[in-house]
Coordinates of C-alpha atoms in Angstrom, one line a residue:
Chain A
M7 CA 102.3 -165.0 -32.8
I8 CA 102.6 -166.6 -36.3
D9 CA 100.6 -169.9 -36.6
A10 CA 101.8 -173.2 -38.3
A11 CA 99.9 -172.5 -41.5
T12 CA 101.4 -168.9 -42.1
L13 CA 104.9 -170.3 -41.0
A14 CA 104.5 -173.2 -43.7
Q15 CA 103.6 -170.5 -46.2
M16 CA 106.4 -168.4 -45.4
N17 CA 108.7 -171.5 -45.9
G18 CA 107.2 -172.0 -49.3
E19 CA 104.4 -174.3 -48.6
Y20 CA 101.6 -174.1 -51.0
V21 CA 98.1 -173.9 -49.2
M22 CA 95.6 -175.8 -51.6
P23 CA 92.4 -173.5 -51.8
P24 CA 89.5 -175.1 -50.0
D25 CA 87.6 -175.2 -53.6
A26 CA 90.4 -176.6 -55.4
G27 CA 89.0 -179.0 -57.9
P28 CA 90.7 -182.4 -59.2
A29 CA 92.8 -180.7 -62.0
W30 CA 94.2 -177.8 -59.9
R31 CA 95.0 -180.7 -57.3
A32 CA 96.5 -182.8 -60.1
A33 CA 98.7 -180.0 -61.4
R34 CA 100.0 -179.3 -57.9
E35 CA 100.8 -183.2 -57.5
A36 CA 102.9 -182.7 -60.6
G37 CA 104.9 -180.3 -59.2
I38 CA 103.5 -177.1 -60.9
D39 CA 103.8 -173.9 -58.7
M40 CA 99.8 -173.3 -58.6
S41 CA 100.8 -169.8 -56.7
L42 CA 102.3 -168.7 -59.9
I43 CA 99.1 -169.6 -61.9
E44 CA 96.9 -167.9 -59.0
E45 CA 98.9 -164.8 -59.3
A46 CA 98.7 -164.8 -63.2
L47 CA 94.9 -165.2 -63.3
K48 CA 94.7 -161.9 -61.2
L49 CA 96.2 -159.9 -64.1
T50 CA 94.6 -158.9 -67.5
P51 CA 95.7 -160.6 -70.6
E52 CA 97.3 -157.7 -71.8
Q53 CA 99.3 -157.7 -68.4
R54 CA 100.3 -161.3 -68.7
L55 CA 101.7 -160.8 -72.3
A56 CA 103.5 -157.6 -71.0
E57 CA 105.0 -159.6 -68.0
H58 CA 105.9 -162.5 -70.2
Q59 CA 107.7 -160.2 -72.6
Q60 CA 109.8 -158.8 -69.6
V61 CA 110.8 -162.3 -68.9
I62 CA 111.9 -163.0 -72.2
D63 CA 113.9 -159.9 -72.5
F64 CA 115.6 -161.0 -69.1
L65 CA 116.1 -164.5 -70.0
L66 CA 117.8 -163.5 -73.5
E67 CA 120.0 -161.0 -71.7
V68 CA 121.1 -163.8 -69.1
Q69 CA 121.5 -166.0 -72.2
E70 CA 123.3 -163.4 -74.1
A71 CA 125.7 -162.8 -71.1
G72 CA 126.5 -166.3 -70.5
Q73 CA 127.5 -166.9 -74.3
R74 CA 129.6 -163.8 -73.6
N75 CA 131.3 -165.4 -70.7
G76 CA 131.7 -168.5 -72.5
T77 CA 133.7 -167.0 -75.0
E78 CA 135.9 -165.2 -72.9
Chain B
M134 CA 118.3 -162.3 -80.4
A135 CA 115.0 -159.9 -79.6
Q136 CA 111.7 -161.4 -79.2
N137 CA 109.2 -158.6 -79.4
D138 CA 105.6 -160.5 -80.0
Q139 CA 103.8 -157.1 -79.8
A140 CA 105.7 -155.5 -82.4
L141 CA 105.3 -158.7 -84.8
L142 CA 101.5 -158.7 -84.1
M143 CA 100.9 -155.0 -84.9
R144 CA 103.1 -155.7 -88.2
L145 CA 101.0 -158.6 -89.1
R146 CA 97.7 -156.7 -88.7
D147 CA 98.8 -153.7 -90.3
A148 CA 99.5 -156.0 -93.2
G149 CA 96.0 -157.1 -93.5
L150 CA 96.5 -160.5 -92.6
E151 CA 94.0 -162.5 -91.0
F152 CA 95.4 -164.7 -88.0
V153 CA 94.7 -166.2 -84.7
V154 CA 97.4 -166.6 -82.1
I155 CA 98.1 -170.2 -80.9
G156 CA 101.2 -171.7 -79.2
G157 CA 103.2 -170.4 -76.3
V158 CA 102.0 -166.9 -76.3
C159 CA 98.3 -168.3 -76.4
V160 CA 99.1 -170.3 -73.3
V161 CA 100.3 -167.0 -71.4
Y162 CA 97.1 -165.2 -72.7
H163 CA 94.9 -167.9 -70.9
G164 CA 97.0 -167.6 -67.8
A165 CA 99.9 -170.0 -67.5
L166 CA 103.0 -167.8 -67.5
L167 CA 105.4 -170.2 -69.2
A168 CA 108.2 -168.5 -71.1
T169 CA 107.9 -169.0 -74.9
F170 CA 110.7 -167.8 -77.5
D171 CA 108.6 -167.5 -80.5
L172 CA 105.4 -166.2 -81.8
D173 CA 103.0 -169.0 -83.2
I174 CA 100.3 -168.0 -85.5
C175 CA 97.7 -169.9 -87.5
C176 CA 96.8 -168.2 -90.7
P177 CA 95.4 -168.9 -94.2
F178 CA 98.0 -169.5 -96.6
G179 CA 98.2 -169.2 -100.7
E180 CA 100.4 -166.6 -102.3
E181 CA 98.3 -163.5 -101.5
N182 CA 98.6 -164.2 -97.8
V183 CA 102.2 -165.3 -97.7
R184 CA 102.9 -161.9 -99.6
R185 CA 101.1 -160.1 -96.8
I186 CA 103.4 -162.2 -94.3
E187 CA 106.1 -160.8 -96.2
A188 CA 104.9 -157.2 -96.2
A189 CA 104.8 -157.4 -92.2
V190 CA 108.3 -158.5 -92.0
N191 CA 110.2 -157.4 -95.0
E192 CA 112.1 -154.6 -93.2
L193 CA 113.0 -157.2 -90.3
H194 CA 115.4 -159.4 -92.6
P195 CA 113.4 -162.4 -92.4
V196 CA 114.9 -165.8 -93.0
H197 CA 113.6 -169.3 -93.0
R198 CA 115.2 -170.1 -90.0
L199 CA 114.9 -173.9 -90.2
T200 CA 116.5 -174.0 -93.7
A201 CA 120.5 -174.8 -93.6
N202 CA 121.6 -172.0 -95.3
K203 CA 119.0 -169.4 -93.6
L204 CA 117.3 -168.6 -97.0
P205 CA 116.1 -165.0 -97.2
L206 CA 112.3 -164.9 -97.5
E207 CA 112.4 -162.7 -100.4
L208 CA 114.6 -165.1 -102.3
T209 CA 111.6 -167.7 -102.1
R210 CA 108.8 -165.8 -103.6
S211 CA 108.5 -168.3 -106.4
A212 CA 107.3 -171.0 -103.8
F213 CA 105.0 -168.7 -101.9
G214 CA 102.0 -170.5 -103.6
D215 CA 103.2 -173.9 -102.4
L216 CA 104.1 -172.9 -98.5
K217 CA 101.9 -174.6 -95.8
N218 CA 103.9 -173.2 -93.2
L219 CA 106.6 -170.3 -92.6
Y220 CA 109.2 -170.5 -89.9
L221 CA 111.0 -167.4 -89.9
Q222 CA 113.6 -165.5 -88.0
T223 CA 113.4 -161.6 -88.0
D224 CA 114.8 -158.6 -86.4
L225 CA 111.8 -158.6 -84.0
G226 CA 112.1 -162.6 -83.1
K227 CA 111.0 -165.7 -84.4
L228 CA 107.5 -166.0 -86.1
D229 CA 106.1 -169.5 -87.0
C230 CA 102.8 -169.3 -89.3
L231 CA 101.2 -172.4 -89.7
S232 CA 98.2 -173.4 -92.1
E233 CA 96.5 -175.9 -89.4
V234 CA 96.7 -176.6 -86.0
A235 CA 97.3 -180.3 -84.5
G236 CA 94.1 -181.5 -82.9
V237 CA 92.0 -178.7 -84.0
G238 CA 92.2 -178.2 -87.8
D239 CA 92.7 -175.9 -90.5
F240 CA 92.6 -172.0 -90.3
S241 CA 88.8 -171.7 -90.9
T242 CA 88.3 -174.2 -87.9
V243 CA 90.8 -172.3 -85.8
R244 CA 89.1 -169.0 -86.4
E245 CA 85.8 -170.7 -85.3
Q246 CA 87.6 -171.9 -82.1
S247 CA 88.9 -168.5 -81.2
V248 CA 88.3 -165.5 -79.1
V249 CA 88.9 -161.9 -79.8
A250 CA 91.0 -160.1 -77.1
S251 CA 91.4 -156.5 -76.8
F252 CA 94.8 -154.9 -76.0
S253 CA 95.8 -151.1 -75.9
Y254 CA 97.3 -151.8 -79.1
G255 CA 94.4 -153.5 -80.9
Q256 CA 92.5 -156.5 -80.8
F257 CA 93.7 -159.9 -81.8
R258 CA 92.4 -163.3 -81.8
F259 CA 93.8 -166.0 -79.7
L260 CA 92.6 -169.7 -79.9
N261 CA 90.3 -170.7 -77.2
L262 CA 90.9 -172.5 -74.3
D263 CA 89.5 -176.0 -74.8
S264 CA 91.1 -176.0 -78.3
L265 CA 94.6 -174.6 -77.2
I266 CA 94.2 -177.8 -74.6
A267 CA 93.5 -180.0 -77.4
S268 CA 96.3 -178.8 -79.5
K269 CA 98.5 -179.1 -76.8
K270 CA 97.5 -182.7 -76.1
A271 CA 97.8 -183.5 -80.0
V272 CA 101.6 -182.4 -80.3
G273 CA 102.3 -184.3 -76.8
R274 CA 105.9 -183.2 -76.1
D275 CA 106.8 -183.0 -72.3
R276 CA 106.3 -179.2 -72.3
D277 CA 103.0 -179.4 -74.1
L278 CA 101.6 -182.0 -71.6
D279 CA 102.8 -179.5 -68.8
A280 CA 101.1 -176.9 -70.3
V281 CA 98.1 -179.0 -70.6
R282 CA 98.3 -179.7 -66.7
R283 CA 98.2 -175.8 -66.2
L284 CA 95.4 -175.0 -68.5
L285 CA 93.0 -177.8 -67.3
A286 CA 93.5 -176.3 -63.8
I287 CA 92.9 -173.0 -65.1
K288 CA 89.7 -174.0 -67.1
E289 CA 88.7 -175.8 -64.0
K290 CA 88.9 -172.7 -62.0
K291 CA 87.2 -170.5 -64.8
E292 CA 84.4 -173.0 -64.6
Q293 CA 83.9 -172.8 -60.9
Q294 CA 84.1 -169.1 -61.2
T295 CA 81.1 -169.1 -64.0
G296 CA 79.2 -171.6 -61.9
L297 CA 79.7 -174.5 -64.5
L298 CA 81.0 -176.7 -61.8

């Protein structure tokens, strides 16, 4: 049996950590996906930069694909 | 156009330039994974240091990316002593070199407010979290203020973890 909190999380609801401070809550209320920050903080700085590089590479590929399609 | 920050960092270091990573890549370093498409650094200027920057990128077809006709860096050597900033496009991506950081100060202050980070490809200085927040607040664009919200949350969490809160 899946409890309501787990179901909500499965549906994308962020569960505020019990120790979340005012800045964390303010960022969440501003619409920031704090789960992404939680995940990023589990990485080393080198892993963060490597992940960022992968994202850049992908986004630039997408941009180039869009530009190619736009000229066809 | 590719953006390879690691390769740019290594070239700048190998050219003997002293610098601190600022801007969006520094935001990523501190834990907010926001996509940024340039590498921003703060470094001392003067002809000698601009020549170091040129040495780092001279094989990468560097141009002043904000000039209307994309002036090649090598054709502007006569102005090297007068430059305070460099906004370059290279074969490895955009590289912005600034002599000072808004909300923080000139290179000597920025260096004082930096931390040394160790990577498998070397050690590099990054602006510390407090000064990065100050710089983003000082610039104040929407995307900077968005970064500030994230960085303040990260700072709070780190302080909780270290028992400062």
